[in-house]
Coordinates of N, CA and C and ligand atoms in Angstrom, one line a residue:
M4 N 0.8 -1.2 0.0 CA 0.0 0.0 0.0 C 0.9 1.3 0.0
T5 N 0.4 2.2 -0.7 CA 1.2 3.4 -0.8 C 0.9 4.3 0.4
K6 N 1.9 5.0 0.9 CA 1.8 5.9 2.0 C 1.4 7.3 1.5
R7 N 2.0 7.7 0.3 CA 1.6 9.0 -0.3 C 0.4 8.8 -1.1
P8 N -0.4 9.9 -1.3 CA -1.5 9.8 -2.2 C -1.0 9.6 -3.6
L9 N -1.9 9.0 -4.5 CA -1.5 8.9 -5.9 C -1.8 10.1 -6.7
P10 N -1.0 10.6 -7.6 CA -1.3 11.7 -8.4 C -2.6 11.3 -9.3
P11 N -3.3 12.4 -9.8 CA -4.5 12.1 -10.5 C -4.2 11.2 -11.7
G12 N -5.1 10.3 -12.0 CA -5.1 9.4 -13.2 C -4.1 8.3 -13.1
Q13 N -3.4 8.1 -11.9 CA -2.4 7.0 -11.8 C -3.0 5.9 -11.0
S14 N -2.6 4.7 -11.3 CA -3.0 3.5 -10.5 C -1.8 2.7 -10.2
V15 N -1.8 2.0 -9.1 CA -0.7 1.2 -8.6 C -0.5 0.0 -9.5
H16 N 0.8 -0.2 -9.9 CA 1.1 -1.4 -10.7 C 1.3 -2.6 -9.8
P17 N 0.7 -3.7 -10.1 CA 0.8 -4.9 -9.2 C 2.3 -5.4 -9.1
H18 N 3.1 -5.2 -10.2 CA 4.5 -5.5 -10.0 C 5.2 -4.4 -10.8
W19 N 6.5 -4.3 -10.6 CA 7.2 -3.2 -11.2 C 7.8 -3.6 -12.6
P20 N 7.2 -3.1 -13.7 CA 7.6 -3.5 -15.0 C 9.0 -2.8 -15.3
V21 N 9.7 -3.4 -16.3 CA 10.9 -2.8 -16.9 C 10.4 -2.2 -18.2
E22 N 10.6 -0.8 -18.3 CA 10.1 -0.2 -19.5 C 11.2 0.8 -20.0
H23 N 11.6 0.6 -21.2 CA 12.5 1.6 -21.9 C 12.5 1.4 -23.4
Y24 N 12.9 2.4 -24.1 CA 13.0 2.3 -25.5 C 14.4 1.6 -25.8
G25 N 14.4 0.7 -26.7 CA 15.6 0.1 -27.2 C 16.2 -1.0 -26.3
R26 N 17.4 -1.4 -26.5 CA 18.0 -2.5 -25.8 C 18.8 -2.0 -24.5
I27 N 19.0 -2.9 -23.6 CA 19.8 -2.6 -22.4 C 21.3 -2.5 -22.9
P28 N 21.9 -1.3 -22.7 CA 23.3 -1.2 -23.2 C 24.3 -2.0 -22.4
T29 N 25.4 -2.4 -23.0 CA 26.5 -3.1 -22.4 C 27.3 -2.1 -21.6
F30 N 27.6 -2.4 -20.4 CA 28.5 -1.5 -19.6 C 29.9 -1.7 -20.0
K31 N 30.6 -0.6 -20.3 CA 32.0 -0.7 -20.7 C 32.8 0.1 -19.7
A32 N 33.4 -0.7 -18.7 CA 34.0 -0.1 -17.6 C 35.2 0.8 -18.0
H33 N 35.9 0.4 -19.0 CA 37.1 1.2 -19.3 C 36.8 2.6 -19.9
S34 N 35.7 2.7 -20.6 CA 35.4 4.0 -21.2 C 34.2 4.8 -20.6
W35 N 33.6 4.2 -19.5 CA 32.5 4.9 -18.9 C 32.9 6.2 -18.2
C36 N 32.1 7.2 -18.4 CA 32.3 8.5 -17.6 C 31.0 9.2 -17.7
L37 N 30.8 10.1 -16.7 CA 29.7 11.0 -16.8 C 30.2 12.4 -17.2
R38 N 29.6 12.9 -18.3 CA 30.1 14.2 -18.8 C 29.2 15.3 -18.4
V39 N 29.9 16.4 -18.0 CA 29.1 17.7 -17.7 C 29.6 18.7 -18.8
A40 N 28.6 19.0 -19.7 CA 29.0 19.8 -20.8 C 28.0 21.0 -21.0
G41 N 28.2 21.7 -22.1 CA 27.3 22.9 -22.3 C 27.9 24.1 -21.6
L42 N 27.0 24.9 -21.1 CA 27.3 26.2 -20.5 C 27.8 26.1 -19.1
T43 N 28.9 25.5 -18.8 CA 29.5 25.5 -17.5 C 30.0 26.9 -17.1
A44 N 30.1 27.2 -15.8 CA 30.6 28.5 -15.4 C 32.1 28.6 -15.8
S45 N 32.8 27.5 -15.8 CA 34.2 27.5 -16.1 C 34.5 27.6 -17.6
G46 N 33.5 27.3 -18.4 CA 33.6 27.2 -19.8 C 34.3 25.9 -20.3
R47 N 34.5 25.0 -19.3 CA 35.1 23.7 -19.6 C 34.2 22.5 -19.4
Q48 N 34.4 21.5 -20.2 CA 33.6 20.2 -20.0 C 34.4 19.4 -19.0
V49 N 33.6 18.6 -18.2 CA 34.3 17.7 -17.3 C 33.8 16.3 -17.5
R50 N 34.7 15.4 -17.1 CA 34.4 14.0 -17.2 C 34.5 13.4 -15.8
I51 N 33.5 12.8 -15.3 CA 33.6 12.2 -13.9 C 33.6 10.7 -14.1
G52 N 34.6 10.1 -13.5 CA 34.7 8.6 -13.6 C 33.8 8.0 -12.5
L53 N 33.6 6.7 -12.7 CA 32.7 6.0 -11.8 C 33.3 5.9 -10.4
E54 N 34.6 5.7 -10.3 CA 35.3 5.7 -8.9 C 35.1 7.0 -8.2
E55 N 35.2 8.1 -9.0 CA 35.0 9.4 -8.4 C 33.6 9.6 -7.9
L56 N 32.6 9.1 -8.7 CA 31.2 9.2 -8.3 C 30.9 8.4 -7.0
V57 N 31.4 7.2 -7.0 CA 31.2 6.3 -5.9 C 31.7 6.9 -4.6
A58 N 32.8 7.7 -4.7 CA 33.5 8.3 -3.5 C 32.7 9.5 -3.1
M59 N 31.8 10.0 -3.8 CA 31.1 11.3 -3.4 C 30.1 10.9 -2.3
P60 N 29.7 12.0 -1.5 CA 28.7 11.7 -0.5 C 27.4 11.1 -1.0
H61 N 26.9 10.1 -0.4 CA 25.7 9.4 -0.8 C 24.5 9.6 0.2
V62 N 23.3 9.6 -0.4 CA 22.1 9.7 0.4 C 21.2 8.7 -0.1
E63 N 20.2 8.4 0.8 CA 19.1 7.5 0.3 C 17.8 8.3 0.2
V64 N 17.0 8.0 -0.8 CA 15.7 8.7 -1.0 C 14.7 7.6 -1.3
V65 N 13.6 7.7 -0.6 CA 12.5 6.8 -0.9 C 11.5 7.6 -1.7
G66 N 11.2 7.1 -2.9 CA 10.4 7.9 -3.8 C 9.5 6.9 -4.6
D67 N 8.5 7.5 -5.2 CA 7.6 6.8 -6.1 C 8.0 7.0 -7.5
L68 N 7.7 6.0 -8.4 CA 7.9 6.1 -9.8 C 6.5 6.2 -10.5
H69 N 6.3 7.3 -11.1 CA 5.0 7.5 -11.8 C 5.3 7.5 -13.3
C70 N 4.9 6.5 -14.0 CA 5.1 6.5 -15.4 C 4.0 7.3 -16.0
G71 N 4.3 8.1 -17.0 CA 3.4 9.0 -17.7 C 2.2 8.2 -18.4
R72 N 2.4 6.9 -18.6 CA 1.3 6.1 -19.2 C 0.3 5.7 -18.1
G73 N 0.5 5.9 -16.8 CA -0.5 5.8 -15.9 C -0.3 4.8 -14.7
W74 N 0.9 4.1 -14.7 CA 1.1 3.3 -13.5 C 2.1 3.9 -12.6
T75 N 2.0 3.5 -11.3 CA 2.8 4.0 -10.2 C 3.4 2.8 -9.4
V76 N 4.6 2.9 -9.1 CA 5.2 2.0 -8.1 C 5.7 2.8 -6.9
S77 N 5.2 2.5 -5.7 CA 5.5 3.3 -4.6 C 6.7 2.8 -3.7
D78 N 7.3 3.8 -3.0 CA 8.3 3.5 -2.0 C 9.5 2.7 -2.5
I79 N 10.1 3.2 -3.5 CA 11.3 2.6 -4.0 C 12.5 3.3 -3.3
R80 N 13.4 2.5 -2.8 CA 14.5 3.1 -2.0 C 15.8 3.1 -2.9
W81 N 16.1 4.4 -3.3 CA 17.3 4.6 -4.1 C 18.4 5.1 -3.3
G82 N 19.6 4.8 -3.7 CA 20.8 5.4 -3.1 C 21.7 6.1 -4.1
G83 N 22.3 7.2 -3.8 CA 23.1 7.8 -4.8 C 23.6 9.2 -4.4
V84 N 24.1 9.9 -5.4 CA 24.6 11.3 -5.2 C 23.5 12.3 -5.6
Q85 N 23.3 13.2 -4.7 CA 22.3 14.3 -5.1 C 22.8 15.0 -6.4
A86 N 21.9 15.2 -7.3 CA 22.2 15.9 -8.5 C 22.8 17.3 -8.2
R87 N 22.3 17.9 -7.1 CA 22.7 19.3 -6.8 C 24.2 19.3 -6.3
H88 N 24.7 18.1 -5.8 CA 26.1 18.0 -5.5 C 26.9 18.2 -6.8
I89 N 26.5 17.6 -7.9 CA 27.2 17.8 -9.1 C 27.2 19.3 -9.6
L90 N 26.0 19.9 -9.4 CA 25.8 21.3 -9.8 C 26.7 22.2 -8.9
D91 N 26.9 21.8 -7.7 CA 27.8 22.6 -6.8 C 29.3 22.4 -7.2
L92 N 29.7 21.2 -7.6 CA 31.0 20.9 -8.0 C 31.4 21.5 -9.3
H93 N 30.4 21.4 -10.2 CA 30.7 21.9 -11.6 C 29.5 22.8 -12.0
P94 N 29.5 24.1 -11.5 CA 28.4 24.9 -11.6 C 28.1 25.3 -13.0
P95 N 26.8 25.5 -13.3 CA 26.4 26.1 -14.6 C 26.7 27.6 -14.7
A96 N 26.8 28.1 -15.9 CA 26.9 29.6 -16.0 C 25.6 30.2 -15.5
D97 N 25.7 31.6 -15.3 CA 24.5 32.3 -14.7 C 23.3 32.2 -15.6
N98 N 23.4 32.1 -16.9 CA 22.2 32.2 -17.8 C 21.6 30.8 -18.0
V99 N 22.1 29.8 -17.3 CA 21.6 28.4 -17.5 C 20.2 28.3 -16.8
T100 N 19.2 27.7 -17.6 CA 17.9 27.5 -17.1 C 17.5 26.1 -17.1
H101 N 18.0 25.3 -18.1 CA 17.6 23.9 -18.3 C 18.8 23.0 -18.4
V102 N 18.6 21.8 -18.2 CA 19.7 20.8 -18.3 C 19.1 19.6 -19.2
L103 N 19.9 19.2 -20.2 CA 19.5 18.0 -20.9 C 20.3 16.9 -20.3
A104 N 19.6 15.9 -19.8 CA 20.2 14.7 -19.2 C 20.2 13.7 -20.4
W105 N 21.4 13.1 -20.6 CA 21.4 12.1 -21.7 C 22.0 10.8 -21.3
A106 N 21.6 9.8 -22.0 CA 22.0 8.4 -21.6 C 22.5 7.7 -22.9
E107 N 22.9 6.4 -22.6 CA 23.3 5.5 -23.7 C 22.3 5.5 -24.8
H108 N 22.7 5.2 -26.0 CA 21.8 5.1 -27.1 C 21.0 6.3 -27.5
G109 N 21.5 7.5 -26.9 CA 20.9 8.8 -27.3 C 19.6 9.2 -26.6
Y110 N 19.2 8.4 -25.6 CA 18.0 8.8 -24.8 C 18.3 10.1 -24.1
T111 N 17.3 11.1 -24.2 CA 17.5 12.3 -23.5 C 16.2 12.8 -22.8
A112 N 16.4 13.6 -21.8 CA 15.2 14.2 -21.1 C 15.7 15.6 -20.7
V113 N 14.8 16.6 -20.9 CA 15.1 17.9 -20.5 C 14.5 18.2 -19.1
L114 N 15.3 18.9 -18.3 CA 14.8 19.3 -16.9 C 15.1 20.7 -16.7
R115 N 14.3 21.3 -15.8 CA 14.6 22.7 -15.4 C 15.7 22.6 -14.4
L116 N 16.5 23.6 -14.3 CA 17.6 23.6 -13.3 C 17.1 23.3 -11.9
A117 N 15.9 23.9 -11.6 CA 15.3 23.7 -10.3 C 14.9 22.2 -10.0
D118 N 14.6 21.4 -11.1 CA 14.3 20.0 -10.9 C 15.6 19.3 -10.5
L119 N 16.7 19.7 -11.0 CA 18.0 19.0 -10.6 C 18.4 19.4 -9.2
R120 N 18.0 20.6 -8.8 CA 18.4 21.1 -7.5 C 17.5 20.5 -6.4
H121 N 16.4 19.9 -6.8 CA 15.5 19.3 -5.8 C 16.3 18.3 -5.0
P122 N 16.1 18.3 -3.6 CA 17.0 17.4 -2.8 C 16.7 15.9 -3.1
D123 N 15.6 15.5 -3.6 CA 15.3 14.1 -3.9 C 15.8 13.7 -5.3
T124 N 16.3 14.6 -6.1 CA 16.8 14.2 -7.4 C 18.2 13.6 -7.3
L125 N 18.3 12.3 -7.6 CA 19.5 11.6 -7.4 C 20.2 11.0 -8.7
L126 N 21.5 10.9 -8.6 CA 22.2 10.1 -9.5 C 22.3 8.8 -8.8
A127 N 21.4 7.9 -9.1 CA 21.3 6.7 -8.3 C 22.2 5.6 -8.7
D128 N 22.9 5.0 -7.8 CA 23.7 3.8 -8.1 C 23.3 2.6 -7.3
T129 N 22.4 2.7 -6.4 CA 21.8 1.5 -5.7 C 20.3 1.6 -5.7
L130 N 19.7 0.4 -5.6 CA 18.3 0.2 -5.5 C 18.0 -0.8 -4.4
E131 N 17.3 -0.4 -3.4 CA 17.0 -1.2 -2.2 C 18.4 -1.7 -1.6
G132 N 19.4 -0.9 -1.6 CA 20.6 -1.2 -0.9 C 21.6 -2.1 -1.8
E133 N 21.2 -2.4 -3.0 CA 22.0 -3.3 -3.9 C 22.4 -2.5 -5.1
P134 N 23.5 -2.9 -5.7 CA 23.9 -2.2 -7.0 C 22.7 -2.2 -8.0
L135 N 22.5 -1.2 -8.7 CA 21.4 -1.1 -9.7 C 21.5 -2.4 -10.6
P136 N 20.4 -3.1 -10.8 CA 20.4 -4.1 -11.9 C 20.5 -3.5 -13.3
P137 N 21.1 -4.2 -14.2 CA 21.3 -3.7 -15.6 C 20.0 -3.1 -16.1
E138 N 18.9 -3.8 -16.0 CA 17.6 -3.3 -16.6 C 17.1 -2.0 -15.9
R139 N 17.6 -1.7 -14.7 CA 17.2 -0.5 -14.0 C 18.1 0.6 -14.2
G140 N 19.2 0.4 -15.0 CA 20.0 1.5 -15.3 C 21.5 1.5 -15.0
F141 N 22.0 0.3 -14.5 CA 23.4 0.2 -14.1 C 24.3 0.8 -15.2
P142 N 25.3 1.6 -14.8 CA 25.7 1.8 -13.4 C 25.1 3.1 -12.8
L143 N 24.4 3.9 -13.6 CA 23.9 5.1 -13.0 C 22.5 5.5 -13.7
R144 N 21.6 5.9 -12.8 CA 20.3 6.3 -13.3 C 19.9 7.7 -12.6
L145 N 19.3 8.5 -13.4 CA 18.8 9.8 -12.8 C 17.4 9.5 -12.3
V146 N 17.2 9.8 -11.0 CA 15.9 9.6 -10.4 C 15.3 10.9 -10.0
V147 N 14.2 11.2 -10.5 CA 13.5 12.5 -10.2 C 12.1 12.2 -9.8
P148 N 11.9 11.8 -8.5 CA 10.6 11.3 -8.0 C 9.5 12.3 -8.2
H149 N 9.7 13.6 -8.2 CA 8.6 14.5 -8.3 C 8.1 14.7 -9.7
L150 N 8.7 14.1 -10.7 CA 8.3 14.2 -12.1 C 7.9 12.8 -12.7
Y151 N 7.2 12.7 -13.8 CA 7.0 11.4 -14.5 C 8.3 10.7 -14.8
G152 N 8.2 9.4 -14.9 CA 9.3 8.5 -15.1 C 10.2 8.9 -16.3
Y153 N 9.6 9.4 -17.3 CA 10.5 9.6 -18.5 C 11.5 10.7 -18.3
K154 N 11.4 11.5 -17.2 CA 12.4 12.5 -16.8 C 13.7 11.8 -16.2
G155 N 13.6 10.5 -16.0 CA 14.7 9.9 -15.3 C 15.4 8.8 -16.2
P156 N 16.4 9.3 -17.0 CA 17.1 8.4 -17.8 C 17.9 7.3 -17.1
K157 N 17.6 6.0 -17.5 CA 18.5 4.9 -17.0 C 19.8 5.0 -17.9
W158 N 20.9 4.4 -17.4 CA 22.2 4.4 -18.1 C 22.6 5.8 -18.4
L159 N 22.5 6.7 -17.4 CA 22.8 8.1 -17.5 C 24.3 8.3 -17.9
R160 N 24.6 9.2 -18.9 CA 26.0 9.5 -19.2 C 26.4 10.9 -19.2
G161 N 25.4 11.8 -19.0 CA 25.8 13.2 -18.9 C 24.8 14.2 -18.8
F162 N 25.2 15.4 -18.5 CA 24.3 16.6 -18.5 C 24.9 17.7 -19.4
E163 N 23.9 18.3 -20.1 CA 24.3 19.5 -20.9 C 23.6 20.7 -20.4
Y164 N 24.3 21.7 -19.9 CA 23.7 22.9 -19.4 C 23.3 23.8 -20.6
L165 N 22.0 24.3 -20.5 CA 21.4 25.1 -21.6 C 20.8 26.4 -21.1
A166 N 20.8 27.4 -22.0 CA 20.2 28.7 -21.6 C 18.8 28.8 -22.1
E167 N 18.2 27.7 -22.6 CA 16.8 27.7 -23.0 C 16.3 26.3 -23.0
A168 N 15.0 26.1 -23.0 CA 14.5 24.7 -23.0 C 14.7 24.1 -24.4
T169 N 14.9 22.8 -24.4 CA 14.9 22.0 -25.7 C 14.0 20.8 -25.4
R170 N 13.8 20.0 -26.4 CA 13.0 18.8 -26.1 C 13.8 17.5 -26.2
G171 N 13.6 16.6 -25.3 CA 14.3 15.4 -25.2 C 13.5 14.3 -26.0
F172 N 13.9 13.1 -25.7 CA 13.4 11.9 -26.5 C 11.9 11.8 -26.4
W173 N 11.3 11.7 -25.2 CA 9.8 11.6 -25.2 C 9.1 12.9 -25.4
E174 N 9.8 14.0 -24.9 CA 9.1 15.3 -25.1 C 9.0 15.6 -26.6
D175 N 9.8 15.0 -27.4 CA 9.8 15.2 -28.9 C 8.7 14.3 -29.5
R176 N 8.2 13.4 -28.7 CA 7.2 12.4 -29.2 C 5.9 12.5 -28.5
G177 N 5.5 13.8 -28.2 CA 4.2 14.1 -27.7 C 4.0 14.1 -26.2
W178 N 5.1 14.0 -25.5 CA 5.0 14.1 -24.0 C 5.4 15.5 -23.5
H179 N 4.8 15.8 -22.4 CA 4.9 17.2 -21.8 C 6.3 17.5 -21.4
I180 N 6.6 18.8 -21.6 CA 8.0 19.2 -21.3 C 8.3 19.3 -19.8
L181 N 7.2 19.6 -19.0 CA 7.4 19.8 -17.6 C 7.2 18.5 -16.8
A182 N 6.1 17.7 -17.1 CA 5.9 16.4 -16.6 C 5.7 16.3 -15.1
D183 N 4.9 17.3 -14.6 CA 4.5 17.3 -13.1 C 3.3 16.3 -13.0
P184 N 3.5 15.2 -12.3 CA 2.3 14.3 -12.2 C 1.2 14.8 -11.4
W185 N 1.4 15.7 -10.5 CA 0.4 16.3 -9.6 C -0.5 17.3 -10.4
A186 N 0.1 17.8 -11.5 CA -0.7 18.7 -12.4 C -1.1 17.9 -13.6
E187 N -0.8 16.7 -13.6 CA -1.1 15.7 -14.7 C -0.7 16.3 -16.1
Q188 N 0.6 16.7 -16.1 CA 1.2 17.3 -17.3 C 1.8 16.1 -18.1
R189 N 0.9 15.4 -18.9 CA 1.3 14.2 -19.6 C 1.7 14.6 -21.1
Y190 N 0.9 15.3 -21.7 CA 1.0 15.5 -23.2 C 1.4 16.9 -23.6
S191 N 2.2 16.9 -24.7 CA 2.7 18.3 -25.2 C 1.5 19.2 -25.6
H192 N 0.4 18.6 -26.0 CA -0.7 19.5 -26.4 C -1.3 20.3 -25.2
Q193 N -1.0 19.9 -24.0 CA -1.4 20.6 -22.8 C -0.5 21.8 -22.5
E194 N 0.6 21.9 -23.1 CA 1.6 23.0 -22.8 C 1.0 24.4 -23.1
Ligands
MTE12 N1 17.5 5.3 -21.1 C1 16.2 5.3 -20.9 N2 15.7 5.6 -19.7 C2 14.4 5.6 -19.4 C3 13.5 5.3 -20.4 C4 14.0 4.9 -21.7 O1 13.2 4.7 -22.7 N3 15.3 4.9 -21.9 N4 12.1 5.3 -20.1 C5 11.7 6.1 -19.0 C6 10.3 5.8 -18.6 S1 9.1 6.4 -19.6 C7 10.0 5.2 -17.4 S2 8.4 5.1 -16.8 C8 11.0 4.6 -16.6 C9 10.7 3.1 -16.3 O2 11.7 2.6 -15.4 P1 11.7 1.1 -15.0 O3 12.0 0.3 -16.3 O4 12.7 0.9 -13.9 O5 10.3 0.7 -14.6 O6 12.3 4.7 -17.2 C10 12.6 5.9 -17.8 N5 14.0 6.0 -18.2
MO13 MO1 7.1 5.8 -18.6

């Protein structure tokens, strides 16, 4: 049973499905990094290795996963680095308003800077205290519990700092650019 109320139009999924476009990517330990690119304050791109990420301060967040297609799974316990920690380490330039999060195979999702600063927004590397399973995004998944699931790329590889909004993978295919489940922002025609 869920402790939090369900957003409008959502129903609890009896089990937690695995849903994504395309195939599960193969993890390549030697070449993996998280890139921070676009309008950084320093003007430079950075690459963060997995060892470096694992050594960063970790927190746990219990959040719900609301798929824009209508199912919710409640009380998922994620562990990882707060996205705002990355923003503090590698700050965006003053004119940055949005961030494009991108993943293996070209999956992308656009977020407002404020969504990344939310304390529950995680670069998750554990699920229920265990390393992320491959189908859930190993080695790294962006978790944004306050938005629909498509805002959380599995197999996260980077952030691009932007001075204006752009559209990511699902936002380009008819899904809402903001994706607040409490306002039921599902489809782009509502924008
Ligand atoms: N890389 C990638 N991440 C993705 C997706 C995708 O297609 N590719 N789909 C998103 C959507 S729409 C949802 S609802 C969740 C589903 O996560 P799950 O497979 O853990 O249930 O993953 C999100 N992250
Ligand atoms: Mo979804």
